[in-house]
XYZ file of C-alpha atoms in Angstrom:
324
model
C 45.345 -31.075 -23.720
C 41.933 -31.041 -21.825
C 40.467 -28.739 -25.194
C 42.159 -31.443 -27.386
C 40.038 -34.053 -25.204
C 36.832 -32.751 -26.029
C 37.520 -31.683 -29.436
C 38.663 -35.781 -29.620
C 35.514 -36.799 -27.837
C 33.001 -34.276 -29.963
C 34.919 -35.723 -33.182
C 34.340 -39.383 -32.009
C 37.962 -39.592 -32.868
C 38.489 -42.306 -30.036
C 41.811 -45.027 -30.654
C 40.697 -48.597 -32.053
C 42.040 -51.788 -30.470
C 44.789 -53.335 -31.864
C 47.505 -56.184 -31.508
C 49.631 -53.918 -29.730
C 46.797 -51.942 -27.489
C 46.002 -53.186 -24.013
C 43.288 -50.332 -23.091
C 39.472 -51.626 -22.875
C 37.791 -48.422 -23.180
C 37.441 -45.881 -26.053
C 40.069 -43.469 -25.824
C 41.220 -40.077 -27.864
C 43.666 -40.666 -29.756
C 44.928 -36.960 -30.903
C 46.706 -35.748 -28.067
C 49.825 -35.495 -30.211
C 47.525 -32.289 -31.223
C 47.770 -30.474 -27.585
C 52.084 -31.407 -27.089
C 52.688 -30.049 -30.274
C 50.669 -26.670 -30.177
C 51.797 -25.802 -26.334
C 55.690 -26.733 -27.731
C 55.526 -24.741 -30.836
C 53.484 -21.909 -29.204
C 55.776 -21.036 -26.542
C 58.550 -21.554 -28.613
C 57.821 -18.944 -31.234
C 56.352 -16.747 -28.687
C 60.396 -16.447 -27.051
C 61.835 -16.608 -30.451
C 59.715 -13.525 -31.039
C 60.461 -11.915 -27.852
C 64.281 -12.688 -27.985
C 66.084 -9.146 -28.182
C 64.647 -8.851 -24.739
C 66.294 -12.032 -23.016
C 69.812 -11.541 -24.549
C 69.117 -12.851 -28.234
C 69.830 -16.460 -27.205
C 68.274 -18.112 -29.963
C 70.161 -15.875 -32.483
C 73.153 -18.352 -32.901
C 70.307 -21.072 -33.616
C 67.981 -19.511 -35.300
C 68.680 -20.881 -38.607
C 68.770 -24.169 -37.780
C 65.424 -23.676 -35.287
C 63.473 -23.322 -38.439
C 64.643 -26.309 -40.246
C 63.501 -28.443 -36.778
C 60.280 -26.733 -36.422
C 59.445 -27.005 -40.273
C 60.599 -31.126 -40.999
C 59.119 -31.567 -37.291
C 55.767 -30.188 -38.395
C 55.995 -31.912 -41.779
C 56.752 -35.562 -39.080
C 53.474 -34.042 -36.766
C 51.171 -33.506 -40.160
C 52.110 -36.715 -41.068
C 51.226 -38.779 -37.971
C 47.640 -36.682 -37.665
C 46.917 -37.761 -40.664
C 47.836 -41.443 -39.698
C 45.467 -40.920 -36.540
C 42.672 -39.882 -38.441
C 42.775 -41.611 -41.928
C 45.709 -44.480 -41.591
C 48.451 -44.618 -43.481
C 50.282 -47.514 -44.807
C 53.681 -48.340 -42.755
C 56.217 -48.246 -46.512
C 54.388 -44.469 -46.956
C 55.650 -43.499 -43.224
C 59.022 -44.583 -43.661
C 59.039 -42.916 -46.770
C 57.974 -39.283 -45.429
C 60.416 -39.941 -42.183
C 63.326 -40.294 -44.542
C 62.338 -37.555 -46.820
C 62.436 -35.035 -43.520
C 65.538 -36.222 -42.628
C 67.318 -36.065 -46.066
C 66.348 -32.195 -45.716
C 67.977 -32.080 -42.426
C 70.628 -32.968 -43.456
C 70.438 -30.956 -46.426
C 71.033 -28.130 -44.538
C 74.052 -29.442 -42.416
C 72.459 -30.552 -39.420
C 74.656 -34.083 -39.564
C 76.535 -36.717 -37.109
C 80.069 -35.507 -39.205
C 82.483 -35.222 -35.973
C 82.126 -38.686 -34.415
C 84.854 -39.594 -36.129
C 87.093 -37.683 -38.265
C 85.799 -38.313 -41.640
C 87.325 -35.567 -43.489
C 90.701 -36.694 -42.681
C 89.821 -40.250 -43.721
C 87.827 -39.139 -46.678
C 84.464 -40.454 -45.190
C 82.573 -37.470 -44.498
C 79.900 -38.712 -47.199
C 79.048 -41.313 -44.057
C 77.399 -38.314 -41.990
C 74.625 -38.302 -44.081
C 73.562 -41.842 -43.861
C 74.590 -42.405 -40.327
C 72.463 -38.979 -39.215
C 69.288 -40.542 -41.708
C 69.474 -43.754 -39.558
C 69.640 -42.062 -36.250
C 66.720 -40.093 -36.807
C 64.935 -42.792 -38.290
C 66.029 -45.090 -35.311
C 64.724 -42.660 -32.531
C 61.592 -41.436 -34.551
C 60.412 -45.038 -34.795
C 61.620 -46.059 -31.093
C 59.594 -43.642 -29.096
C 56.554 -44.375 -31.531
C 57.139 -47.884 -30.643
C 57.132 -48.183 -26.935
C 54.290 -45.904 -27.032
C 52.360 -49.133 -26.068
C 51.391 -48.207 -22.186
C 49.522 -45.372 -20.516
C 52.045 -42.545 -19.761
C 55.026 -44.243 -20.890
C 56.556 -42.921 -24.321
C 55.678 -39.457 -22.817
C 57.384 -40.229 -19.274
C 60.756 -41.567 -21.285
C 60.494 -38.521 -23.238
C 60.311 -36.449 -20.782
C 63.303 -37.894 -19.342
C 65.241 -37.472 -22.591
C 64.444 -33.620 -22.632
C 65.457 -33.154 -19.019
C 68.775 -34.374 -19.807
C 69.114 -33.414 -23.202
C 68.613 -29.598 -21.746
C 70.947 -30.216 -18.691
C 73.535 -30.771 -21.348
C 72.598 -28.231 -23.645
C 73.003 -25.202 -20.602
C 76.298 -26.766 -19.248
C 78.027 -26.542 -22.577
C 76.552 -23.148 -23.443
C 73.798 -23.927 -25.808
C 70.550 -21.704 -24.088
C 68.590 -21.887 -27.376
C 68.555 -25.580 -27.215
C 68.243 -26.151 -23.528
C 65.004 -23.613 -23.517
C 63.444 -25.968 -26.327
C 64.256 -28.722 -24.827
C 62.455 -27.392 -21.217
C 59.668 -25.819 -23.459
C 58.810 -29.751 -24.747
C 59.209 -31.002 -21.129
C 56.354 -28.822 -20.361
C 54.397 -29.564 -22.774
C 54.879 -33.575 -22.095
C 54.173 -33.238 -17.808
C 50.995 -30.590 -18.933
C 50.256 -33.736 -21.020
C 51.167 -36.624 -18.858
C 48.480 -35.361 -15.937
C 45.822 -36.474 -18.561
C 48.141 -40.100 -20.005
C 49.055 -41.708 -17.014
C 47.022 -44.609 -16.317
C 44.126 -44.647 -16.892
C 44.975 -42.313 -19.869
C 42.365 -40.180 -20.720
C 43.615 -39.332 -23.563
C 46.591 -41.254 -26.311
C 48.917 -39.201 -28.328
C 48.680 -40.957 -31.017
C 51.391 -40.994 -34.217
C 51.208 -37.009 -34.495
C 52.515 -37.079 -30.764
C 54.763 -40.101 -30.423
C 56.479 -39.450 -34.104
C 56.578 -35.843 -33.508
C 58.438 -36.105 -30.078
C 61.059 -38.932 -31.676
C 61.723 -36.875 -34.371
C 62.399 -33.272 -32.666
C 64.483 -35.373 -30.271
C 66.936 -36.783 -32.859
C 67.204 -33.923 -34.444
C 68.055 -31.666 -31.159
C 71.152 -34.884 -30.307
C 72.346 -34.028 -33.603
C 72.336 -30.661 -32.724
C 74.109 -30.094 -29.946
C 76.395 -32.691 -31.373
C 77.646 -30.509 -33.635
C 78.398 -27.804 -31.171
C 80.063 -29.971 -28.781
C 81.782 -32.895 -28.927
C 79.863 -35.387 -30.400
C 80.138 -38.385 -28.917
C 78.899 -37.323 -25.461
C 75.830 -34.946 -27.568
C 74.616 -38.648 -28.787
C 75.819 -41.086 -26.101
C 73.508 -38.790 -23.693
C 69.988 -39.109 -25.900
C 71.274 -42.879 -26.784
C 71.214 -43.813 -22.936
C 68.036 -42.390 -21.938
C 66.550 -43.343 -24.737
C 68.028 -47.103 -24.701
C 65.093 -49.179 -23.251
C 62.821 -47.812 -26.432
C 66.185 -48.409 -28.701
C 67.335 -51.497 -28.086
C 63.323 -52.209 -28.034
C 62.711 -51.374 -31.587
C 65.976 -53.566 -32.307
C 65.157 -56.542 -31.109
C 61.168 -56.618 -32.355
C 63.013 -56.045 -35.510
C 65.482 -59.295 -35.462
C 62.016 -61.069 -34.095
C 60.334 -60.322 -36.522
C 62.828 -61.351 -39.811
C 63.647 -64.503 -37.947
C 59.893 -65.175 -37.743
C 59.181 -64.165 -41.599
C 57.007 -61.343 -40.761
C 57.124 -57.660 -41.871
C 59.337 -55.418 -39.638
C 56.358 -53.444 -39.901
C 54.139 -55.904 -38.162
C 52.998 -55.316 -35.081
C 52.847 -57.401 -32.029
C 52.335 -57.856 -28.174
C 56.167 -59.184 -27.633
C 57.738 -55.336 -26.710
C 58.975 -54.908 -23.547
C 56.232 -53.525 -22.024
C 54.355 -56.505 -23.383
C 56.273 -58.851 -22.065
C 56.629 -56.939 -18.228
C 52.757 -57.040 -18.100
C 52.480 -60.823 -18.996
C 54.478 -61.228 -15.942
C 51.693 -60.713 -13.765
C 52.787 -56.770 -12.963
C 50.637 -54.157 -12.812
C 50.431 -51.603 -15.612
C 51.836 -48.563 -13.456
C 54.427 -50.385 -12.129
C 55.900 -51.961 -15.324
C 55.592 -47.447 -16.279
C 57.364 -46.686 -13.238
C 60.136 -49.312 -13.638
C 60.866 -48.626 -17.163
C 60.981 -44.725 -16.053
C 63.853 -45.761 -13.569
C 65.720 -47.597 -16.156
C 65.576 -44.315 -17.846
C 66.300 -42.296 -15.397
C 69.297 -44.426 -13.980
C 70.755 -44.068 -17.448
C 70.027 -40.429 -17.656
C 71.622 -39.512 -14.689
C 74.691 -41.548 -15.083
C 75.164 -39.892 -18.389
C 74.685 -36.390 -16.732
C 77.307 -37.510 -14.068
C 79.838 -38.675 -16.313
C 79.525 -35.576 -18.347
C 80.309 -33.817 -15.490
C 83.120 -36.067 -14.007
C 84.677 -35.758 -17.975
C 85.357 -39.272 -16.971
C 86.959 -40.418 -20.132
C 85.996 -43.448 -20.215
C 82.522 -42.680 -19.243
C 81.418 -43.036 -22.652
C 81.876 -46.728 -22.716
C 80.655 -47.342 -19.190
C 77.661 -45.472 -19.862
C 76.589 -47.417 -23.000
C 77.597 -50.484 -21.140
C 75.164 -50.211 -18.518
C 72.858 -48.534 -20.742
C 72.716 -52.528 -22.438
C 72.660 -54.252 -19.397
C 69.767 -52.418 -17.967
C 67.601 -53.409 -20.978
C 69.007 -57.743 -21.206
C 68.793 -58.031 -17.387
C 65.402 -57.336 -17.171
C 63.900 -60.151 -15.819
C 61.398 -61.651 -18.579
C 61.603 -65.023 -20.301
C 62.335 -65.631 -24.246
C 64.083 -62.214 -24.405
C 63.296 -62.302 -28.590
């Protein structure tokens, strides 16, 4: 990250202000650059070295190269973004394309339900194209505060990897602590006052390799617990993203225009200061996180429900005025 800084500052590549920027000062905007190189690094670097720590990526492997490849594709696509723009319709367009070919090659929400047996299964393919549009555009979202779509994120990988190694998956759980890496090497140079952004190659990037990995160890476990897990943690960004979306049709603007009403937005106008409103939306995170983690661990059966429960109520009891 501190190489992608001064490649940044040498470049002049420095973030502009916007309607949904609160910074003052020029900042780099590229730091997407430094998670994604440290995460895909390491990773191959194991894959590579695999025979000699008990081939636990072999049972993955396959479907390790379809993430890394549409992921990439997702990270190309936000650089370019960062550096040239690129029109909101044209985003969507390449976010759906990536996920189309994950799904192409069965990665797919197919065992929520039994579709088969009710001659639905045709469902998993536009129900695993929304998720991973959902999360990709979530975390790029709330990426609106120093530190804070890379703090949530790390949250989502710690638990997303806790799950992984408790039902068995090593392959996934090693990615998923390889990317938390690369987000706290990363978060020493965002947290307020950020010296550097990650920009649309980091904040795309990390939504989409996270939807993807839910789906993943979905499909290897059971499925409603792989997705409730991710959809917890990552329910302050969600439910987020939903509501600026209902704001915005019932104002008559574009879904795709962007505003100061997010939560973070709307914490700030409150009078608090910027690393508190972080801190507290980290321990909304975290308090879902770890509930999940418990439940999963209790096998409470009807931790599912509770969990998504309070996952809501943390996000509609926060307290800030004219909620849409």
């Amino acid at each position: 990250t501190r190489v992608v800084i001064h490649l940044a500052r040498s470049m002049r590549l420095y973030d502009s202000r916007g309607p949904r920027k609160v910074h003052v000062t020029p900042t780099p905007r590229i730091g997407g650059v430094g998670i994604f190189v440290a995460m895909m690094t390491v990773t191959v670097v194991a894959m590579v070295f695999d025979r000699y720590m008990g081939n636990i990526f072999a049972e993955l492997k396959g479907g390790l190269i379809v993430l890394f490849a549409t992921s990439t594709f997702i990270f190309l696509m936000g650089l370019v973004d960062d550096l040239r723009g690129m029109r909101a319709t044209v985003k969507l367009l390449v976010q759906i394309i990536a996920a189309v070919v994950v799904c192409s090659f069965g990665i797919r929400i197919d065992t929520v339900m039994e579709l088969d047996w009710m001659g639905l299964s045709w469902l998993s393919w536009p129900v695993t194209i929304l998720w991973i549009l959902a999360i990709t555009n979530a975390v790029n979202l709330i990426d609106g505060l120093d530190g804070l779509s890379a703090g949530i994120c790390s949250a989502t990988c710690a638990v997303i990897a806790a799950f992984s190694i408790y039902n068995g998956q090593w392959a996934m759980g090693m990615l998923m602590l390889t990317l938390l890496g690369s987000l706290v090497g990363f978060l020493f140079f965002n947290f307020n006052p950020a010296k550097i952004f990650m920009g649309d190659s980091g904040s795309m990037f990390l939504g989409f390799i996270l939807a993807t990995a839910s789906v993943m160890c979905a499909t290897k476990s059971a499925a409603l617990v792989g997705l409730a897990l991710p959809f917890a943690v990552l329910g302050v960004p969600i439910f987020d993203m939903l509501f600026s979306v209902i704001r915005r049709i019932l104002e008559r603007r574009s879904i795709f225009a962007p505003d100061r009403n997010h939560i973070h937005h709307r914490l700030l106008e409150m009078g608090l200061p910027h690393h508190l409103v972080v801190i507290s939306m980290y321990a909304m995170t975290l308090t879902a996180g770890g509930l999940g983690l418990f439940m999963m661990v209790t096998r409470n059966a009807g931790g599912v429900v509770i969990l998504l429960c309070v996952t809501v109520l943390l996000v509609i009891l926060q307290p800030r005025p004219n909620f849409l």
